[in-house]
XYZ file of C-alpha atoms in Angstrom:
385
model
C -32.261 3.880 -68.926
C -29.192 1.802 -67.328
C -29.403 0.893 -63.878
C -30.116 2.591 -60.565
C -27.668 3.412 -58.144
C -29.099 1.756 -55.697
C -29.810 -1.343 -58.254
C -26.017 -0.602 -58.966
C -25.174 -1.233 -54.972
C -28.344 -4.195 -54.852
C -30.117 -1.597 -52.000
C -33.451 -0.671 -51.419
C -34.209 3.103 -51.538
C -34.971 3.280 -47.916
C -31.403 1.419 -46.411
C -29.740 2.947 -44.606
C -26.058 5.285 -44.664
C -24.507 1.856 -43.120
C -26.090 0.077 -45.565
C -24.609 1.453 -48.449
C -21.054 1.796 -47.459
C -21.338 -2.294 -46.371
C -22.611 -2.426 -49.744
C -20.054 -0.545 -51.742
C -17.310 -1.897 -49.561
C -18.589 -5.310 -50.553
C -17.992 -4.534 -54.490
C -15.157 -2.793 -54.138
C -13.394 -5.166 -53.025
C -14.494 -8.023 -55.624
C -13.938 -5.496 -58.361
C -11.336 -4.017 -56.822
C -8.535 -3.265 -60.348
C -5.142 -4.971 -57.998
C -7.842 -8.495 -58.183
C -8.839 -8.309 -61.694
C -6.474 -6.675 -63.491
C -6.768 -6.972 -67.063
C -10.763 -7.425 -66.422
C -12.280 -4.513 -68.181
C -15.827 -5.632 -67.141
C -14.381 -5.894 -63.538
C -12.753 -2.500 -64.039
C -16.224 -0.957 -65.520
C -18.290 -2.552 -62.456
C -15.822 -0.640 -59.751
C -16.337 2.769 -61.549
C -20.153 2.420 -61.337
C -20.518 0.938 -57.704
C -17.741 4.479 -56.748
C -20.323 6.515 -58.513
C -23.403 4.887 -56.689
C -21.846 5.155 -53.883
C -20.702 9.159 -54.007
C -24.194 10.081 -54.808
C -25.472 7.971 -52.219
C -23.293 8.184 -48.815
C -24.240 12.118 -49.646
C -27.462 13.181 -48.232
C -27.886 16.216 -50.127
C -27.024 14.311 -53.562
C -29.098 11.799 -53.016
C -32.309 13.510 -51.885
C -31.887 15.483 -55.482
C -30.966 11.540 -56.870
C -34.587 10.766 -55.454
C -36.800 13.340 -56.860
C -35.276 14.351 -60.360
C -33.043 11.221 -61.245
C -29.300 11.762 -62.674
C -31.031 14.612 -64.982
C -31.595 16.650 -61.819
C -28.075 15.715 -60.718
C -26.575 16.934 -63.624
C -28.156 20.590 -63.499
C -27.159 20.655 -60.427
C -23.673 20.459 -61.590
C -22.810 16.908 -60.374
C -20.783 15.258 -63.027
C -19.386 12.257 -61.493
C -16.219 11.229 -60.042
C -14.555 11.727 -63.196
C -11.142 10.530 -61.975
C -9.083 8.373 -59.601
C -8.432 10.945 -57.448
C -12.376 11.468 -56.777
C -12.970 7.297 -56.880
C -10.161 7.546 -54.143
C -11.050 9.504 -51.969
C -13.888 7.727 -51.226
C -11.907 4.513 -51.124
C -10.444 5.962 -48.009
C -13.479 6.999 -46.517
C -14.732 3.983 -46.603
C -11.309 1.213 -46.111
C -10.185 4.123 -43.333
C -12.876 3.078 -41.065
C -12.545 -0.570 -42.189
C -9.247 -0.382 -41.445
C -8.984 2.158 -38.538
C -6.523 4.658 -40.477
C -8.855 7.806 -40.540
C -10.713 8.088 -43.348
C -11.147 11.195 -45.599
C -8.434 12.049 -48.602
C -4.808 11.206 -47.739
C -2.622 13.955 -46.632
C 0.857 14.332 -47.859
C 3.149 14.350 -45.015
C 5.935 16.952 -45.190
C 9.439 14.615 -45.756
C 11.246 18.184 -44.483
C 9.171 18.613 -41.912
C 10.633 17.594 -38.009
C 10.177 15.112 -35.891
C 9.453 14.644 -32.670
C 11.763 11.404 -30.936
C 9.947 8.556 -29.777
C 8.683 8.066 -25.773
C 10.645 5.413 -24.357
C 9.545 2.884 -21.586
C 11.890 2.726 -17.891
C 11.373 -0.013 -15.642
C 12.106 0.984 -11.138
C 11.935 -1.208 -8.358
C 11.501 0.134 -5.151
C 10.484 -1.182 -1.929
C 7.224 -1.057 0.417
C 8.075 1.298 2.397
C 9.282 3.914 -0.593
C 6.234 3.274 -1.956
C 4.048 4.509 0.887
C 6.445 7.472 1.882
C 7.592 8.371 -1.583
C 11.378 8.140 -2.838
C 13.845 10.030 -5.067
C 15.911 8.263 -7.499
C 18.854 8.680 -10.026
C 18.453 6.517 -13.203
C 20.832 6.172 -16.117
C 19.147 5.705 -19.091
C 20.667 5.080 -22.350
C 19.356 6.698 -25.160
C 19.474 7.979 -28.512
C 19.477 11.659 -28.472
C 19.830 14.959 -31.829
C 23.120 15.382 -32.421
C 25.146 18.074 -31.189
C 27.177 18.236 -34.087
C 24.276 18.529 -37.182
C 21.810 19.529 -34.812
C 19.644 16.404 -35.933
C 19.441 16.986 -39.350
C 22.174 14.227 -40.312
C 24.116 15.951 -42.999
C 28.014 17.224 -41.992
C 28.440 21.085 -40.775
C 27.916 23.201 -43.872
C 25.868 20.687 -46.249
C 22.218 20.826 -46.803
C 20.471 17.471 -47.110
C 19.216 17.578 -51.019
C 16.013 16.713 -52.434
C 15.520 13.323 -53.873
C 15.890 12.925 -57.406
C 13.489 9.378 -57.363
C 10.796 11.606 -55.597
C 11.208 14.734 -56.198
C 10.997 15.406 -52.549
C 7.604 13.725 -52.031
C 8.289 11.197 -50.309
C 6.104 8.766 -51.912
C 6.833 7.354 -56.095
C 3.253 6.734 -57.451
C 3.301 3.685 -60.221
C 0.073 3.636 -62.478
C -2.718 0.276 -62.940
C -4.662 0.599 -65.873
C -6.851 3.593 -64.242
C -5.777 3.368 -61.151
C -2.168 5.461 -59.670
C -1.000 3.428 -56.299
C 1.533 5.578 -54.565
C 4.437 4.185 -52.520
C 7.137 4.873 -50.090
C 10.189 5.851 -52.088
C 12.782 3.099 -52.107
C 15.547 5.485 -51.889
C 15.017 7.906 -49.580
C 12.697 6.075 -47.385
C 9.535 8.559 -47.423
C 12.241 11.767 -46.528
C 11.804 12.770 -49.313
C 15.573 14.392 -48.842
C 19.387 12.112 -49.623
C 22.439 12.925 -47.329
C 25.059 13.262 -49.422
C 27.611 14.311 -47.443
C 26.738 12.159 -43.654
C 27.567 14.089 -40.184
C 30.695 11.997 -39.305
C 29.388 11.357 -35.739
C 25.905 10.190 -36.485
C 26.440 8.726 -39.522
C 23.463 10.337 -41.055
C 21.340 9.331 -38.515
C 20.830 12.568 -36.573
C 20.714 10.687 -33.533
C 23.913 9.335 -31.813
C 23.852 6.997 -28.668
C 24.017 8.704 -25.014
C 23.949 7.361 -21.247
C 22.033 10.274 -19.209
C 21.122 10.901 -15.598
C 17.718 11.256 -14.616
C 16.813 12.090 -11.652
C 12.894 11.496 -10.660
C 10.825 11.623 -7.592
C 7.888 8.995 -7.410
C 4.728 10.073 -5.072
C 4.275 8.209 -1.631
C 1.280 5.799 -2.584
C 2.167 4.377 -5.737
C 1.311 0.468 -5.860
C 3.342 -1.613 -9.055
C 2.258 -0.824 -12.168
C 1.793 3.348 -11.706
C 3.494 5.310 -14.556
C 5.502 7.990 -13.698
C 5.919 10.951 -17.182
C 8.870 12.587 -17.272
C 8.283 14.603 -20.664
C 10.766 15.206 -23.184
C 13.002 12.870 -21.296
C 12.568 10.131 -24.367
C 14.943 9.966 -27.709
C 15.916 13.089 -29.389
C 13.735 14.661 -32.640
C 15.183 14.954 -36.205
C 15.258 18.200 -38.508
C 14.732 19.569 -35.330
C 11.440 18.239 -33.798
C 11.399 18.220 -29.812
C 12.483 14.752 -27.277
C 9.967 12.279 -27.202
C 8.939 11.042 -23.729
C 10.170 8.475 -20.963
C 7.605 6.371 -18.984
C 8.945 4.824 -15.848
C 6.956 1.417 -14.751
C 6.763 0.934 -10.893
C 7.062 -2.138 -9.277
C 6.777 -2.471 -5.616
C 8.400 -5.364 -3.557
C 5.627 -6.952 -1.127
C 6.767 -6.797 2.254
C 7.029 -9.330 5.285
C 4.086 -7.939 7.194
C 2.268 -5.173 5.774
C -0.296 -6.446 2.663
C -1.660 -3.819 0.864
C -5.090 -3.078 -0.938
C -5.712 -0.243 -2.398
C -5.382 2.267 0.297
C -6.390 -0.219 3.004
C -3.380 -1.872 5.269
C -3.666 -4.932 6.957
C -1.539 -6.783 9.757
C -1.301 -9.965 11.671
C -0.725 -8.954 15.569
C 0.254 -11.556 17.875
C -0.599 -10.976 21.115
C 0.162 -13.003 24.564
C -3.032 -14.944 25.668
C -2.971 -13.612 28.903
C -3.017 -10.098 27.454
C -5.774 -10.993 25.304
C -7.956 -12.910 27.853
C -7.027 -9.138 30.778
C -6.718 -6.494 28.182
C -4.235 -4.551 27.752
C -3.345 -1.253 25.515
C -0.122 -2.053 22.566
C 2.402 -0.233 20.755
C 1.193 -1.475 16.674
C 3.995 -0.714 14.235
C 2.231 0.944 10.681
C 3.732 1.933 7.502
C 3.771 5.642 9.805
C 5.482 4.560 12.457
C 3.762 2.889 16.112
C 0.234 3.494 16.689
C -1.944 2.720 20.336
C -4.423 -0.235 20.196
C -6.712 -0.990 22.857
C -7.195 -4.769 23.309
C -10.498 -5.282 25.476
C -10.459 -8.027 27.768
C -11.123 -11.078 26.627
C -10.336 -10.660 22.647
C -9.956 -13.804 20.546
C -8.377 -15.015 17.569
C -9.221 -13.695 14.216
C -10.473 -10.433 16.325
C -10.314 -7.158 13.893
C -9.764 -3.721 14.932
C -8.761 -0.607 12.586
C -6.657 2.620 13.206
C -8.200 5.524 11.252
C -5.595 7.665 8.517
C -2.970 4.734 9.108
C -2.929 3.458 5.534
C -1.299 4.530 2.439
C -1.310 8.591 1.112
C -3.554 9.036 -2.563
C -1.899 9.628 -4.942
C -4.998 12.466 -5.810
C -3.775 14.130 -2.491
C -7.393 12.685 -0.894
C -6.078 11.774 2.822
C -4.537 8.235 3.907
C -6.483 5.003 3.700
C -7.157 3.205 7.352
C -5.384 0.007 8.757
C -6.692 -3.431 9.718
C -5.205 -5.348 12.451
C -6.173 -8.972 12.929
C -5.463 -10.311 16.181
C -3.514 -13.727 16.396
C -3.136 -15.537 19.956
C -0.170 -16.723 20.938
C -0.657 -20.493 22.488
C 2.176 -20.628 25.286
C 5.042 -23.600 24.437
C 7.614 -24.670 26.478
C 5.574 -24.045 30.000
C 7.820 -24.945 32.932
C 6.437 -27.311 35.984
C 6.027 -23.850 37.552
C 4.015 -21.923 34.878
C 1.995 -26.014 33.845
C 0.411 -26.107 37.750
C -0.642 -22.811 37.775
C -2.394 -23.023 34.291
C -3.898 -27.079 35.812
C -4.326 -24.362 38.994
C -6.245 -21.970 36.763
C -8.496 -25.158 34.679
C -9.573 -25.994 38.047
C -10.944 -22.729 39.204
C -12.948 -22.442 36.295
C -14.537 -25.245 36.614
C -15.622 -24.236 40.244
C -16.415 -20.932 38.718
C -19.381 -23.190 36.635
C -20.604 -24.753 39.781
C -18.116 -27.976 39.209
C -19.535 -28.276 35.180
C -17.757 -27.130 32.832
C -18.423 -27.527 28.622
C -17.138 -31.338 28.750
C -19.073 -31.947 31.788
C -22.391 -30.680 30.207
C -21.641 -32.183 27.019
C -21.131 -35.972 28.946
C -24.087 -35.042 32.057
C -26.254 -34.270 28.509
C -24.950 -37.883 26.681
C -25.863 -40.121 30.093
C -28.533 -38.925 30.394
C -29.894 -38.908 27.409
C -28.905 -43.267 27.421
C -31.064 -43.156 31.008
C -34.269 -42.127 29.275
C -33.316 -44.318 26.615
C -33.124 -47.158 28.503
C -36.038 -46.295 30.668
C -38.391 -46.287 27.535
C -36.874 -49.408 26.652
C -37.871 -51.465 29.572
C -41.699 -50.153 29.587
C -42.045 -51.271 26.347
C -40.853 -54.544 27.213
C -43.175 -54.315 30.472
C -45.774 -53.095 28.007
């Protein structure tokens, strides 16, 4: 009796499905005929590993094998992989997961099937306020469109593409290497399965021609840099009756001189005169939607924040508007006249009188002198003791 399937893969009977796959992957890469050309022993080990994997990766076959052995498999109708197609079915399952192109048996694409056009990208720049309110734009896009003369077939009117004599319309040619058969793209028709003997004079057999087209678009309010819009059917044209691709418009928004945006929030630094900040006032505040009234309380300091509700960025999903935060920046007067300076000096004097002649600096220095006097008195007591 030969090695068991578990011994062939080098795993235990309690190995998980993932462990079975991992062990087979290692052996398949090691003994693959492409890496061991002319090595009959490697070819045989490759076949053994493929058969072991086929049984152990199938839960029902593995259960029969664990219970009744190879005899039980034969009685259930299993005769082994038998041919290279079955072996490659498992290789596709395995290496499809590894390289990310999907598992299962490969399906041959119909070379005469319609081909959808490619998607395109267009970058557009708009102003800050255009992004806040939305804007209509017309842009000119140069792209490849379906040829009107041949309707995308690539053949001159009155003629049709012919079946490729090299691949017989399959789009693939098969090369044999030992018991393996490797398919590659046909070098003559490049996978199309057809050749054009009488090409269209307008598209030279491509089925596509370069054209410029003006495209209208509406950019909704609330977009930001990086926002994308999809314009269906405005990409490149299809071939052989295929539909057009899509046009993806990528938005770039210019910065504003005064407004700053963070999501749906708008921020603004508002300069306010010293008098208004001191006495309080109601002022007009510019917003992205116009102007709004803001009541500034008396005694407002620089850096104070006030929120204006619903004066922010509109939601792209129709969920209303964000808020606007206004930061107060109290302006210090400059280039004062003599009269203004005298008034400010008089204002400072009145402020000190209001504090009983002891302002901040007076209290500061008075406290300092008091501490110095007490220190001297303490030193004198120590000296006299």
